[in-house]
Amino acid sequence: MFRNNIIIVMANTVSGLLNNIQYASAVVAEKAATSQIEKIIQEYFMLHIQIHVDIHKNS
């Protein structure tokens, strides 16, 4: 009986560790995606500003 309890505790510990790893991976992936989105938005605005500058130069 005691041995079965130890196995259950060990299994729960491994399960908890795996959940922590999955959560950490999700956080890293989300930060990477957010960073990419921010970069795309910055590039869009830079392009937008450049278009306005070019329009004013040519008018």
mmCIF file with all atom_site columns, N, CA and C in Angstrom:
data_model
loop_
_atom_site.group_PDB
_atom_site.id
_atom_site.type_symbol
_atom_site.label_atom_id
_atom_site.label_alt_id
_atom_site.label_comp_id
_atom_site.label_asym_id
_atom_site.label_entity_id
_atom_site.label_seq_id
_atom_site.pdbx_PDB_ins_code
_atom_site.Cartn_x
_atom_site.Cartn_y
_atom_site.Cartn_z
_atom_site.occupancy
_atom_site.B_iso_or_equiv
_atom_site.pdbx_formal_charge
_atom_site.auth_seq_id
_atom_site.auth_comp_id
_atom_site.auth_asym_id
_atom_site.auth_atom_id
_atom_site.pdbx_PDB_model_num
ATOM 1   N N  . MET A 1 1  ? 0.831 -1.202 0.000   1.00 0.00 ? 1  MET A N  1
ATOM 2   C CA . MET A 1 1  ? 0.000 0.000  0.000   1.00 0.00 ? 1  MET A CA 1
ATOM 3   C C  . MET A 1 1  ? 0.873 1.263  0.000   1.00 0.00 ? 1  MET A C  1
ATOM 4   N N  . PHE A 1 2  ? 1.858 1.274  0.891   1.00 0.00 ? 2  PHE A N  1
ATOM 5   C CA . PHE A 1 2  ? 2.755 2.437  0.989   1.00 0.00 ? 2  PHE A CA 1
ATOM 6   C C  . PHE A 1 2  ? 3.476 2.682  -0.323  1.00 0.00 ? 2  PHE A C  1
ATOM 7   N N  . ARG A 1 3  ? 3.921 1.583  -0.955  1.00 0.00 ? 3  ARG A N  1
ATOM 8   C CA . ARG A 1 3  ? 4.644 1.701  -2.225  1.00 0.00 ? 3  ARG A CA 1
ATOM 9   C C  . ARG A 1 3  ? 3.745 2.281  -3.317  1.00 0.00 ? 3  ARG A C  1
ATOM 10  N N  . ASN A 1 4  ? 2.490 1.882  -3.339  1.00 0.00 ? 4  ASN A N  1
ATOM 11  C CA . ASN A 1 4  ? 1.546 2.421  -4.326  1.00 0.00 ? 4  ASN A CA 1
ATOM 12  C C  . ASN A 1 4  ? 1.378 3.925  -4.151  1.00 0.00 ? 4  ASN A C  1
ATOM 13  N N  . ASN A 1 5  ? 1.347 4.372  -2.903  1.00 0.00 ? 5  ASN A N  1
ATOM 14  C CA . ASN A 1 5  ? 1.218 5.815  -2.641  1.00 0.00 ? 5  ASN A CA 1
ATOM 15  C C  . ASN A 1 5  ? 2.425 6.574  -3.155  1.00 0.00 ? 5  ASN A C  1
ATOM 16  N N  . ILE A 1 6  ? 3.616 6.013  -2.983  1.00 0.00 ? 6  ILE A N  1
ATOM 17  C CA . ILE A 1 6  ? 4.842 6.656  -3.476  1.00 0.00 ? 6  ILE A CA 1
ATOM 18  C C  . ILE A 1 6  ? 4.792 6.767  -4.994  1.00 0.00 ? 6  ILE A C  1
ATOM 19  N N  . ILE A 1 7  ? 4.339 5.710  -5.665  1.00 0.00 ? 7  ILE A N  1
ATOM 20  C CA . ILE A 1 7  ? 4.240 5.724  -7.136  1.00 0.00 ? 7  ILE A CA 1
ATOM 21  C C  . ILE A 1 7  ? 3.254 6.810  -7.583  1.00 0.00 ? 7  ILE A C  1
ATOM 22  N N  . ILE A 1 8  ? 2.141 6.937  -6.863  1.00 0.00 ? 8  ILE A N  1
ATOM 23  C CA . ILE A 1 8  ? 1.149 7.966  -7.207  1.00 0.00 ? 8  ILE A CA 1
ATOM 24  C C  . ILE A 1 8  ? 1.745 9.359  -7.033  1.00 0.00 ? 8  ILE A C  1
ATOM 25  N N  . VAL A 1 9  ? 2.459 9.567  -5.929  1.00 0.00 ? 9  VAL A N  1
ATOM 26  C CA . VAL A 1 9  ? 3.094 10.872 -5.681  1.00 0.00 ? 9  VAL A CA 1
ATOM 27  C C  . VAL A 1 9  ? 4.116 11.180 -6.778  1.00 0.00 ? 9  VAL A C  1
ATOM 28  N N  . MET A 1 10 ? 4.913 10.189 -7.150  1.00 0.00 ? 10 MET A N  1
ATOM 29  C CA . MET A 1 10 ? 5.918 10.387 -8.203  1.00 0.00 ? 10 MET A CA 1
ATOM 30  C C  . MET A 1 10 ? 5.239 10.716 -9.534  1.00 0.00 ? 10 MET A C  1
ATOM 31  N N  . ALA A 1 11 ? 4.160 9.992  -9.835  1.00 0.00 ? 11 ALA A N  1
ATOM 32  C CA . ALA A 1 11 ? 3.437 10.241 -11.087 1.00 0.00 ? 11 ALA A CA 1
ATOM 33  C C  . ALA A 1 11 ? 2.855 11.659 -11.088 1.00 0.00 ? 11 ALA A C  1
ATOM 34  N N  . ASN A 1 12 ? 2.318 12.078 -9.948  1.00 0.00 ? 12 ASN A N  1
ATOM 35  C CA . ASN A 1 12 ? 1.768 13.437 -9.847  1.00 0.00 ? 12 ASN A CA 1
ATOM 36  C C  . ASN A 1 12 ? 2.867 14.485 -10.010 1.00 0.00 ? 12 ASN A C  1
ATOM 37  N N  . THR A 1 13 ? 4.033 14.203 -9.452  1.00 0.00 ? 13 THR A N  1
ATOM 38  C CA . THR A 1 13 ? 5.156 15.131 -9.566  1.00 0.00 ? 13 THR A CA 1
ATOM 39  C C  . THR A 1 13 ? 5.589 15.273 -11.018 1.00 0.00 ? 13 THR A C  1
ATOM 40  N N  . VAL A 1 14 ? 5.715 14.161 -11.716 1.00 0.00 ? 14 VAL A N  1
ATOM 41  C CA . VAL A 1 14 ? 6.101 14.180 -13.139 1.00 0.00 ? 14 VAL A CA 1
ATOM 42  C C  . VAL A 1 14 ? 5.044 14.925 -13.941 1.00 0.00 ? 14 VAL A C  1
ATOM 43  N N  . SER A 1 15 ? 3.777 14.648 -13.660 1.00 0.00 ? 15 SER A N  1
ATOM 44  C CA . SER A 1 15 ? 2.680 15.320 -14.353 1.00 0.00 ? 15 SER A CA 1
ATOM 45  C C  . SER A 1 15 ? 2.740 16.828 -14.121 1.00 0.00 ? 15 SER A C  1
ATOM 46  N N  . GLY A 1 16 ? 3.010 17.221 -12.879 1.00 0.00 ? 16 GLY A N  1
ATOM 47  C CA . GLY A 1 16 ? 3.133 18.635 -12.550 1.00 0.00 ? 16 GLY A CA 1
ATOM 48  C C  . GLY A 1 16 ? 4.285 19.290 -13.292 1.00 0.00 ? 16 GLY A C  1
ATOM 49  N N  . LEU A 1 17 ? 5.408 18.595 -13.357 1.00 0.00 ? 17 LEU A N  1
ATOM 50  C CA . LEU A 1 17 ? 6.573 19.122 -14.082 1.00 0.00 ? 17 LEU A CA 1
ATOM 51  C C  . LEU A 1 17 ? 6.258 19.296 -15.564 1.00 0.00 ? 17 LEU A C  1
ATOM 52  N N  . LEU A 1 18 ? 5.583 18.312 -16.137 1.00 0.00 ? 18 LEU A N  1
ATOM 53  C CA . LEU A 1 18 ? 5.217 18.401 -17.558 1.00 0.00 ? 18 LEU A CA 1
ATOM 54  C C  . LEU A 1 18 ? 4.273 19.574 -17.801 1.00 0.00 ? 18 LEU A C  1
ATOM 55  N N  . ASN A 1 19 ? 3.324 19.765 -16.882 1.00 0.00 ? 19 ASN A N  1
ATOM 56  C CA . ASN A 1 19 ? 2.409 20.915 -17.008 1.00 0.00 ? 19 ASN A CA 1
ATOM 57  C C  . ASN A 1 19 ? 3.169 22.222 -16.940 1.00 0.00 ? 19 ASN A C  1
ATOM 58  N N  . ASN A 1 20 ? 4.146 22.307 -16.033 1.00 0.00 ? 20 ASN A N  1
ATOM 59  C CA . ASN A 1 20 ? 4.961 23.522 -15.914 1.00 0.00 ? 20 ASN A CA 1
ATOM 60  C C  . ASN A 1 20 ? 5.743 23.773 -17.194 1.00 0.00 ? 20 ASN A C  1
ATOM 61  N N  . ILE A 1 21 ? 6.291 22.713 -17.776 1.00 0.00 ? 21 ILE A N  1
ATOM 62  C CA . ILE A 1 21 ? 7.060 22.842 -19.021 1.00 0.00 ? 21 ILE A CA 1
ATOM 63  C C  . ILE A 1 21 ? 6.144 23.308 -20.153 1.00 0.00 ? 21 ILE A C  1
ATOM 64  N N  . GLN A 1 22 ? 4.944 22.712 -20.226 1.00 0.00 ? 22 GLN A N  1
ATOM 65  C CA . GLN A 1 22 ? 3.989 23.123 -21.265 1.00 0.00 ? 22 GLN A CA 1
ATOM 66  C C  . GLN A 1 22 ? 3.611 24.587 -21.105 1.00 0.00 ? 22 GLN A C  1
ATOM 67  N N  . TYR A 1 23 ? 3.374 25.003 -19.860 1.00 0.00 ? 23 TYR A N  1
ATOM 68  C CA . TYR A 1 23 ? 2.997 26.393 -19.594 1.00 0.00 ? 23 TYR A CA 1
ATOM 69  C C  . TYR A 1 23 ? 4.136 27.336 -19.987 1.00 0.00 ? 23 TYR A C  1
ATOM 70  N N  . ALA A 1 24 ? 5.350 26.972 -19.585 1.00 0.00 ? 24 ALA A N  1
ATOM 71  C CA . ALA A 1 24 ? 6.515 27.803 -19.912 1.00 0.00 ? 24 ALA A CA 1
ATOM 72  C C  . ALA A 1 24 ? 6.685 27.911 -21.423 1.00 0.00 ? 24 ALA A C  1
ATOM 73  N N  . SER A 1 25 ? 6.493 26.800 -22.129 1.00 0.00 ? 25 SER A N  1
ATOM 74  C CA . SER A 1 25 ? 6.606 26.807 -23.594 1.00 0.00 ? 25 SER A CA 1
ATOM 75  C C  . SER A 1 25 ? 5.550 27.715 -24.211 1.00 0.00 ? 25 SER A C  1
ATOM 76  N N  . ALA A 1 26 ? 4.341 27.669 -23.666 1.00 0.00 ? 26 ALA A N  1
ATOM 77  C CA . ALA A 1 26 ? 3.257 28.511 -24.179 1.00 0.00 ? 26 ALA A CA 1
ATOM 78  C C  . ALA A 1 26 ? 3.577 29.984 -23.956 1.00 0.00 ? 26 ALA A C  1
ATOM 79  N N  . VAL A 1 27 ? 4.140 30.309 -22.793 1.00 0.00 ? 27 VAL A N  1
ATOM 80  C CA . VAL A 1 27 ? 4.503 31.700 -22.493 1.00 0.00 ? 27 VAL A CA 1
ATOM 81  C C  . VAL A 1 27 ? 5.580 32.182 -23.452 1.00 0.00 ? 27 VAL A C  1
ATOM 82  N N  . VAL A 1 28 ? 6.588 31.338 -23.686 1.00 0.00 ? 28 VAL A N  1
ATOM 83  C CA . VAL A 1 28 ? 7.674 31.697 -24.612 1.00 0.00 ? 28 VAL A CA 1
ATOM 84  C C  . VAL A 1 28 ? 7.116 31.900 -26.021 1.00 0.00 ? 28 VAL A C  1
ATOM 85  N N  . ALA A 1 29 ? 6.241 30.993 -26.449 1.00 0.00 ? 29 ALA A N  1
ATOM 86  C CA . ALA A 1 29 ? 5.647 31.096 -27.790 1.00 0.00 ? 29 ALA A CA 1
ATOM 87  C C  . ALA A 1 29 ? 4.817 32.369 -27.905 1.00 0.00 ? 29 ALA A C  1
ATOM 88  N N  . GLU A 1 30 ? 4.070 32.692 -26.846 1.00 0.00 ? 30 GLU A N  1
ATOM 89  C CA . GLU A 1 30 ? 3.236 33.895 -26.871 1.00 0.00 ? 30 GLU A CA 1
ATOM 90  C C  . GLU A 1 30 ? 4.093 35.152 -26.935 1.00 0.00 ? 30 GLU A C  1
ATOM 91  N N  . LYS A 1 31 ? 5.183 35.174 -26.182 1.00 0.00 ? 31 LYS A N  1
ATOM 92  C CA . LYS A 1 31 ? 6.081 36.339 -26.211 1.00 0.00 ? 31 LYS A CA 1
ATOM 93  C C  . LYS A 1 31 ? 6.704 36.497 -27.597 1.00 0.00 ? 31 LYS A C  1
ATOM 94  N N  . ALA A 1 32 ? 7.092 35.379 -28.203 1.00 0.00 ? 32 ALA A N  1
ATOM 95  C CA . ALA A 1 32 ? 7.683 35.420 -29.543 1.00 0.00 ? 32 ALA A CA 1
ATOM 96  C C  . ALA A 1 32 ? 6.668 35.946 -30.552 1.00 0.00 ? 32 ALA A C  1
ATOM 97  N N  . ALA A 1 33 ? 5.424 35.476 -30.446 1.00 0.00 ? 33 ALA A N  1
ATOM 98  C CA . ALA A 1 33 ? 4.374 35.921 -31.370 1.00 0.00 ? 33 ALA A CA 1
ATOM 99  C C  . ALA A 1 33 ? 4.092 37.399 -31.173 1.00 0.00 ? 33 ALA A C  1
ATOM 100 N N  . THR A 1 34 ? 4.027 37.831 -29.907 1.00 0.00 ? 34 THR A N  1
ATOM 101 C CA . THR A 1 34 ? 3.789 39.250 -29.607 1.00 0.00 ? 34 THR A CA 1
ATOM 102 C C  . THR A 1 34 ? 4.911 40.102 -30.172 1.00 0.00 ? 34 THR A C  1
ATOM 103 N N  . SER A 1 35 ? 6.133 39.638 -30.011 1.00 0.00 ? 35 SER A N  1
ATOM 104 C CA . SER A 1 35 ? 7.294 40.352 -30.530 1.00 0.00 ? 35 SER A CA 1
ATOM 105 C C  . SER A 1 35 ? 7.210 40.478 -32.049 1.00 0.00 ? 35 SER A C  1
ATOM 106 N N  . GLN A 1 36 ? 6.822 39.395 -32.716 1.00 0.00 ? 36 GLN A N  1
ATOM 107 C CA . GLN A 1 36 ? 6.684 39.414 -34.181 1.00 0.00 ? 36 GLN A CA 1
ATOM 108 C C  . GLN A 1 36 ? 5.602 40.399 -34.608 1.00 0.00 ? 36 GLN A C  1
ATOM 109 N N  . ILE A 1 37 ? 4.480 40.379 -33.893 1.00 0.00 ? 37 ILE A N  1
ATOM 110 C CA . ILE A 1 37 ? 3.369 41.284 -34.224 1.00 0.00 ? 37 ILE A CA 1
ATOM 111 C C  . ILE A 1 37 ? 3.819 42.737 -34.046 1.00 0.00 ? 37 ILE A C  1
ATOM 112 N N  . GLU A 1 38 ? 4.525 43.012 -32.944 1.00 0.00 ? 38 GLU A N  1
ATOM 113 C CA . GLU A 1 38 ? 5.016 44.376 -32.703 1.00 0.00 ? 38 GLU A CA 1
ATOM 114 C C  . GLU A 1 38 ? 5.957 44.816 -33.822 1.00 0.00 ? 38 GLU A C  1
ATOM 115 N N  . LYS A 1 39 ? 6.816 43.903 -34.260 1.00 0.00 ? 39 LYS A N  1
ATOM 116 C CA . LYS A 1 39 ? 7.755 44.213 -35.341 1.00 0.00 ? 39 LYS A CA 1
ATOM 117 C C  . LYS A 1 39 ? 7.007 44.525 -36.639 1.00 0.00 ? 39 LYS A C  1
ATOM 118 N N  . ILE A 1 40 ? 5.991 43.739 -36.933 1.00 0.00 ? 40 ILE A N  1
ATOM 119 C CA . ILE A 1 40 ? 5.200 43.946 -38.159 1.00 0.00 ? 40 ILE A CA 1
ATOM 120 C C  . ILE A 1 40 ? 4.487 45.295 -38.101 1.00 0.00 ? 40 ILE A C  1
ATOM 121 N N  . ILE A 1 41 ? 3.923 45.621 -36.931 1.00 0.00 ? 41 ILE A N  1
ATOM 122 C CA . ILE A 1 41 ? 3.233 46.911 -36.777 1.00 0.00 ? 41 ILE A CA 1
ATOM 123 C C  . ILE A 1 41 ? 4.217 48.068 -36.963 1.00 0.00 ? 41 ILE A C  1
ATOM 124 N N  . GLN A 1 42 ? 5.400 47.956 -36.376 1.00 0.00 ? 42 GLN A N  1
ATOM 125 C CA . GLN A 1 42 ? 6.419 49.005 -36.534 1.00 0.00 ? 42 GLN A CA 1
ATOM 126 C C  . GLN A 1 42 ? 6.800 49.174 -37.997 1.00 0.00 ? 42 GLN A C  1
ATOM 127 N N  . GLU A 1 43 ? 6.997 48.054 -38.698 1.00 0.00 ? 43 GLU A N  1
ATOM 128 C CA . GLU A 1 43 ? 7.362 48.127 -40.115 1.00 0.00 ? 43 GLU A CA 1
ATOM 129 C C  . GLU A 1 43 ? 6.243 48.768 -40.930 1.00 0.00 ? 43 GLU A C  1
ATOM 130 N N  . TYR A 1 44 ? 4.996 48.428 -40.585 1.00 0.00 ? 44 TYR A N  1
ATOM 131 C CA . TYR A 1 44 ? 3.840 49.005 -41.286 1.00 0.00 ? 44 TYR A CA 1
ATOM 132 C C  . TYR A 1 44 ? 3.830 50.525 -41.119 1.00 0.00 ? 44 TYR A C  1
ATOM 133 N N  . PHE A 1 45 ? 4.013 50.992 -39.873 1.00 0.00 ? 45 PHE A N  1
ATOM 134 C CA . PHE A 1 45 ? 3.987 52.440 -39.641 1.00 0.00 ? 45 PHE A CA 1
ATOM 135 C C  . PHE A 1 45 ? 5.152 53.142 -40.312 1.00 0.00 ? 45 PHE A C  1
ATOM 136 N N  . MET A 1 46 ? 6.323 52.520 -40.311 1.00 0.00 ? 46 MET A N  1
ATOM 137 C CA . MET A 1 46 ? 7.474 53.122 -40.994 1.00 0.00 ? 46 MET A CA 1
ATOM 138 C C  . MET A 1 46 ? 7.181 53.257 -42.486 1.00 0.00 ? 46 MET A C  1
ATOM 139 N N  . LEU A 1 47 ? 6.587 52.221 -43.048 1.00 0.00 ? 47 LEU A N  1
ATOM 140 C CA . LEU A 1 47 ? 6.226 52.250 -44.472 1.00 0.00 ? 47 LEU A CA 1
ATOM 141 C C  . LEU A 1 47 ? 5.158 53.314 -44.718 1.00 0.00 ? 47 LEU A C  1
ATOM 142 N N  . HIS A 1 48 ? 4.187 53.379 -43.834 1.00 0.00 ? 48 HIS A N  1
ATOM 143 C CA . HIS A 1 48 ? 3.101 54.352 -43.937 1.00 0.00 ? 48 HIS A CA 1
ATOM 144 C C  . HIS A 1 48 ? 3.657 55.777 -43.928 1.00 0.00 ? 48 HIS A C  1
ATOM 145 N N  . ILE A 1 49 ? 4.568 56.040 -43.004 1.00 0.00 ? 49 ILE A N  1
ATOM 146 C CA . ILE A 1 49 ? 5.209 57.365 -42.903 1.00 0.00 ? 49 ILE A CA 1
ATOM 147 C C  . ILE A 1 49 ? 6.015 57.651 -44.167 1.00 0.00 ? 49 ILE A C  1
ATOM 148 N N  . GLN A 1 50 ? 6.748 56.653 -44.649 1.00 0.00 ? 50 GLN A N  1
ATOM 149 C CA . GLN A 1 50 ? 7.566 56.835 -45.860 1.00 0.00 ? 50 GLN A CA 1
ATOM 150 C C  . GLN A 1 50 ? 6.697 57.172 -47.060 1.00 0.00 ? 50 GLN A C  1
ATOM 151 N N  . ILE A 1 51 ? 5.545 56.527 -47.157 1.00 0.00 ? 51 ILE A N  1
ATOM 152 C CA . ILE A 1 51 ? 4.628 56.818 -48.276 1.00 0.00 ? 51 ILE A CA 1
ATOM 153 C C  . ILE A 1 51 ? 4.181 58.275 -48.210 1.00 0.00 ? 51 ILE A C  1
ATOM 154 N N  . HIS A 1 52 ? 3.834 58.753 -47.007 1.00 0.00 ? 52 HIS A N  1
ATOM 155 C CA . HIS A 1 52 ? 3.416 60.155 -46.853 1.00 0.00 ? 52 HIS A CA 1
ATOM 156 C C  . HIS A 1 52 ? 4.539 61.118 -47.211 1.00 0.00 ? 52 HIS A C  1
ATOM 157 N N  . VAL A 1 53 ? 5.748 60.794 -46.795 1.00 0.00 ? 53 VAL A N  1
ATOM 158 C CA . VAL A 1 53 ? 6.910 61.629 -47.109 1.00 0.00 ? 53 VAL A CA 1
ATOM 159 C C  . VAL A 1 53 ? 7.103 61.693 -48.627 1.00 0.00 ? 53 VAL A C  1
ATOM 160 N N  . ASP A 1 54 ? 7.002 60.527 -49.286 1.00 0.00 ? 54 ASP A N  1
ATOM 161 C CA . ASP A 1 54 ? 7.175 60.472 -50.746 1.00 0.00 ? 54 ASP A CA 1
ATOM 162 C C  . ASP A 1 54 ? 6.087 61.262 -51.458 1.00 0.00 ? 54 ASP A C  1
ATOM 163 N N  . ILE A 1 55 ? 4.861 61.152 -50.969 1.00 0.00 ? 55 ILE A N  1
ATOM 164 C CA . ILE A 1 55 ? 3.746 61.894 -51.597 1.00 0.00 ? 55 ILE A CA 1
ATOM 165 C C  . ILE A 1 55 ? 3.998 63.392 -51.508 1.00 0.00 ? 55 ILE A C  1
ATOM 166 N N  . HIS A 1 56 ? 4.442 63.860 -50.332 1.00 0.00 ? 56 HIS A N  1
ATOM 167 C CA . HIS A 1 56 ? 4.689 65.298 -50.155 1.00 0.00 ? 56 HIS A CA 1
ATOM 168 C C  . HIS A 1 56 ? 5.885 65.773 -50.980 1.00 0.00 ? 56 HIS A C  1
ATOM 169 N N  . LYS A 1 57 ? 6.874 64.917 -51.135 1.00 0.00 ? 57 LYS A N  1
ATOM 170 C CA . LYS A 1 57 ? 8.037 65.279 -51.966 1.00 0.00 ? 57 LYS A CA 1
ATOM 171 C C  . LYS A 1 57 ? 7.615 65.467 -53.422 1.00 0.00 ? 57 LYS A C  1
ATOM 172 N N  . ASN A 1 58 ? 6.720 64.596 -53.883 1.00 0.00 ? 58 ASN A N  1
ATOM 173 C CA . ASN A 1 58 ? 6.333 64.589 -55.294 1.00 0.00 ? 58 ASN A CA 1
ATOM 174 C C  . ASN A 1 58 ? 5.230 65.588 -55.625 1.00 0.00 ? 58 ASN A C  1
ATOM 175 N N  . SER A 1 59 ? 4.641 66.203 -54.624 1.00 0.00 ? 59 SER A N  1
ATOM 176 C CA . SER A 1 59 ? 3.532 67.124 -54.936 1.00 0.00 ? 59 SER A CA 1
ATOM 177 C C  . SER A 1 59 ? 3.997 68.569 -54.999 1.00 0.00 ? 59 SER A C  1
#
